Coordinates of C-alpha atoms in Angstrom, one line a residue:
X1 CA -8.6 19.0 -15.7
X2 CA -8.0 15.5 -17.1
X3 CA -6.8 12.4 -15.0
X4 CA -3.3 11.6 -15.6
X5 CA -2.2 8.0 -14.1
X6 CA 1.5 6.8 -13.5
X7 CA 3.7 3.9 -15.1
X8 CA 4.9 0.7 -13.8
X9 CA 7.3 0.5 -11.3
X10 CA 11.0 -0.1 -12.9
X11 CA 12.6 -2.0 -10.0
X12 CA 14.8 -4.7 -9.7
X13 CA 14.8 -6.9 -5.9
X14 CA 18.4 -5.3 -5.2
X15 CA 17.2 -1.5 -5.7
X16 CA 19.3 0.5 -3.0
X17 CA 17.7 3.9 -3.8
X18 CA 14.2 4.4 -5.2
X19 CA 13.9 7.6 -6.6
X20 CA 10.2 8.9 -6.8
X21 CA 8.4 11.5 -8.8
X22 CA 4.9 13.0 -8.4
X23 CA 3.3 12.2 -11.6
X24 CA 4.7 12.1 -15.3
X25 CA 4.4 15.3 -17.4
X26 CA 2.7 15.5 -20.9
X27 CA 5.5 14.7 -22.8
X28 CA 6.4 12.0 -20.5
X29 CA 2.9 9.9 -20.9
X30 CA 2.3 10.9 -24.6
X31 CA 5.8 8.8 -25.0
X32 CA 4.6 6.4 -22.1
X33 CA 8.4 7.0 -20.9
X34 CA 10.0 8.6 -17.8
X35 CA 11.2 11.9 -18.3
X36 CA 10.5 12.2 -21.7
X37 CA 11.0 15.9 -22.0
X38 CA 13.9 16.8 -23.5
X39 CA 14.6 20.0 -21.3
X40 CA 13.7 17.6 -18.1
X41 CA 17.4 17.2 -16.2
X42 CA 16.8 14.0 -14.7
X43 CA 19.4 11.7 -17.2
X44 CA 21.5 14.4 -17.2
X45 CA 21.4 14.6 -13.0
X46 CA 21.8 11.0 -13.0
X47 CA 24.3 10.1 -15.1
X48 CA 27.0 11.0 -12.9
X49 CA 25.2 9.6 -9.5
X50 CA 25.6 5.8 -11.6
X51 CA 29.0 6.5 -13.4
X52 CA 27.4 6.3 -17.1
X53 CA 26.1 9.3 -19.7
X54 CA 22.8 8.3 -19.8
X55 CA 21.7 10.9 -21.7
X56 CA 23.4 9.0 -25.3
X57 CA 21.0 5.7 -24.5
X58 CA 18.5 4.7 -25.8
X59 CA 15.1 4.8 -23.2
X60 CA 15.5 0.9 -22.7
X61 CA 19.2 1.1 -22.0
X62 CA 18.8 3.8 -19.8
X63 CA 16.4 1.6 -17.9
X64 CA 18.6 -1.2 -17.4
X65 CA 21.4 0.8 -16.4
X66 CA 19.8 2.2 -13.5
X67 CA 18.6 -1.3 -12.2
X68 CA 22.0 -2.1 -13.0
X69 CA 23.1 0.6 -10.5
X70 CA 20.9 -0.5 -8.0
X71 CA 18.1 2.5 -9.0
X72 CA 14.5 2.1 -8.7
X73 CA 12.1 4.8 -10.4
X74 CA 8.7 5.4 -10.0
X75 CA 5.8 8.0 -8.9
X76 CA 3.8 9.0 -5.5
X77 CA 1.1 9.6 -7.6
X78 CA -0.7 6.9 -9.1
X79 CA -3.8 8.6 -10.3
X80 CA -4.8 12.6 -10.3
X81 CA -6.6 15.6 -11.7
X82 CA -3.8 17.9 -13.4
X83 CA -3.9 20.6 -16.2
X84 CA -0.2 20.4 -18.3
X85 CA 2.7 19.4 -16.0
X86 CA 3.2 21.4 -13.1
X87 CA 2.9 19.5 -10.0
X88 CA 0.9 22.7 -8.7
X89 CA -2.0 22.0 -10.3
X90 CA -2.6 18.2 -9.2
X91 CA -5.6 18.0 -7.5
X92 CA -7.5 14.3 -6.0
X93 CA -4.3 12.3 -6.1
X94 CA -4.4 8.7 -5.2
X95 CA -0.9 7.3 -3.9
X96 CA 0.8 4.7 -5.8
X97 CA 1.3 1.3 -3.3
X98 CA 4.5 2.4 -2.4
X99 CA 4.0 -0.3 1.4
X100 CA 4.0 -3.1 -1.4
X101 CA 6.8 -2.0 -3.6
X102 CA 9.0 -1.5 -0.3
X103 CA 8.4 -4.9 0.9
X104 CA 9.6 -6.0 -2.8
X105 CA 13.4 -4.3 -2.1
X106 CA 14.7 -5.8 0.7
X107 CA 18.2 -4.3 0.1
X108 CA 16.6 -0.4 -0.2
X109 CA 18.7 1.6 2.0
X110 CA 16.8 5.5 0.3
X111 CA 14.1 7.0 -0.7
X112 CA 15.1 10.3 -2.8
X113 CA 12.3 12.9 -3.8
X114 CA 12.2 14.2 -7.2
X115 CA 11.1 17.8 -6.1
X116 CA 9.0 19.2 -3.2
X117 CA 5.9 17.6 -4.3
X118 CA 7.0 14.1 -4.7
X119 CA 8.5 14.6 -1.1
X120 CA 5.0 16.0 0.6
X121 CA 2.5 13.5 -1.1
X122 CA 5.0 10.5 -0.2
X123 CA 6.8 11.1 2.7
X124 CA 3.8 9.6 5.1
X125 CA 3.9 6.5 2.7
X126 CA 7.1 5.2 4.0
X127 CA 6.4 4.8 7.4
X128 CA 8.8 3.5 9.9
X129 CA 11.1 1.5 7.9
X130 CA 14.3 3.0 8.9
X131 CA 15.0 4.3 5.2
X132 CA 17.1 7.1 4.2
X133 CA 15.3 10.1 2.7
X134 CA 16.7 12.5 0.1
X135 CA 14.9 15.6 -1.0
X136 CA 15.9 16.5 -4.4
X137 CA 15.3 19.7 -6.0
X138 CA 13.5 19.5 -9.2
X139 CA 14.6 17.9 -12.3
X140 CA 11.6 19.3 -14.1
X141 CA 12.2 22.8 -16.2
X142 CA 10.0 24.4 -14.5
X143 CA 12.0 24.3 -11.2
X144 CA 14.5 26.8 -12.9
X145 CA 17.7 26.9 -10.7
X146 CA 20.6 25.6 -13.3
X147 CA 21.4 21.7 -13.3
X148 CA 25.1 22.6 -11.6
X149 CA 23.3 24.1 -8.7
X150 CA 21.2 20.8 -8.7
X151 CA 23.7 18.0 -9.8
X152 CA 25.2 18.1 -5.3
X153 CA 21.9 16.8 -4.4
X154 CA 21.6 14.5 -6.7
X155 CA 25.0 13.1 -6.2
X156 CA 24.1 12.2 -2.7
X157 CA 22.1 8.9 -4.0
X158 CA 25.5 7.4 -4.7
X159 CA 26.3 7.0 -1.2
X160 CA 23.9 4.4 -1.1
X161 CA 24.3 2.5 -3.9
X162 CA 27.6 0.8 -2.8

């Protein structure tokens, strides 16, 4: 097992929702991009939740149109042990500084969890700050339940981005 390590932060002070992964897959840091993957749903789940196909930008673009939607994005993981991609296998994880990050969004209203993972390493890491919390399933492959059975989940972040 190698160590894997996160990315920045992509956060704008007016984020309303953060959404948080567990830790890039292969594809994802061999790119040094979110979701990299081109079977990974997560532009495709989003694109509706900030009224905008995603999916046709380019990786830059579709950055700046989630800060423009008021959409954070980063990892509970900042550091971990992990052979391929599956969450399941991440073993020794360090947290990202998620306190810090939270006292830099003083208009955050969520926190939505991309997948059971991200949800049970970061839940404890929001403490009492009176935030929203939205389990998503999956947007990985691997979590194989179709995107339409996803995509009701996923439109719940809108709710808080008015």
């Amino acid at each position: 097992m190698t160590v894997k390590s996160s990315f920045s932060p992509v956060a704008s002070p007016d984020a309303r929702v953060l959404v948080l992964g567990s830790l890039p897959g292969e594809r994802s840091l061999a790119e040094q991009r979110y979701y990299a993957h081109p079977q990974n749903q997560f532009w495709a789940l989003m694109s509706p939740v900030v009224g905008r196909d995603l999916s046709t930008l380019d990786y830059e673009d579709r950055l700046a149109a989630l800060q423009a939607a008021r959409v954070a994005l980063w990892d509970v993981v900042a550091t971990a042990r992990r052979t391929g991609s599956t969450d399941a296998t991440i073993r020794d994880a360090a947290a990202n500084d998620l306190p810090t990050l939270l006292g830099r969004l003083p208009e955050l209203r969520a926190v939505a969890f991309n997948g059971g993972k991200a949800l049970s390493l970061g839940r404890a890491l929001l403490g009492d700050r009176g935030l929203a919390v939205i389990a998503l399933p999956s947007s990985s492959p691997l979590h194989t339940i179709g995107r339409e059975a996803k995509q009701p989940a996923w439109n719940a972040i809108a709710a808080y981005l008015d």
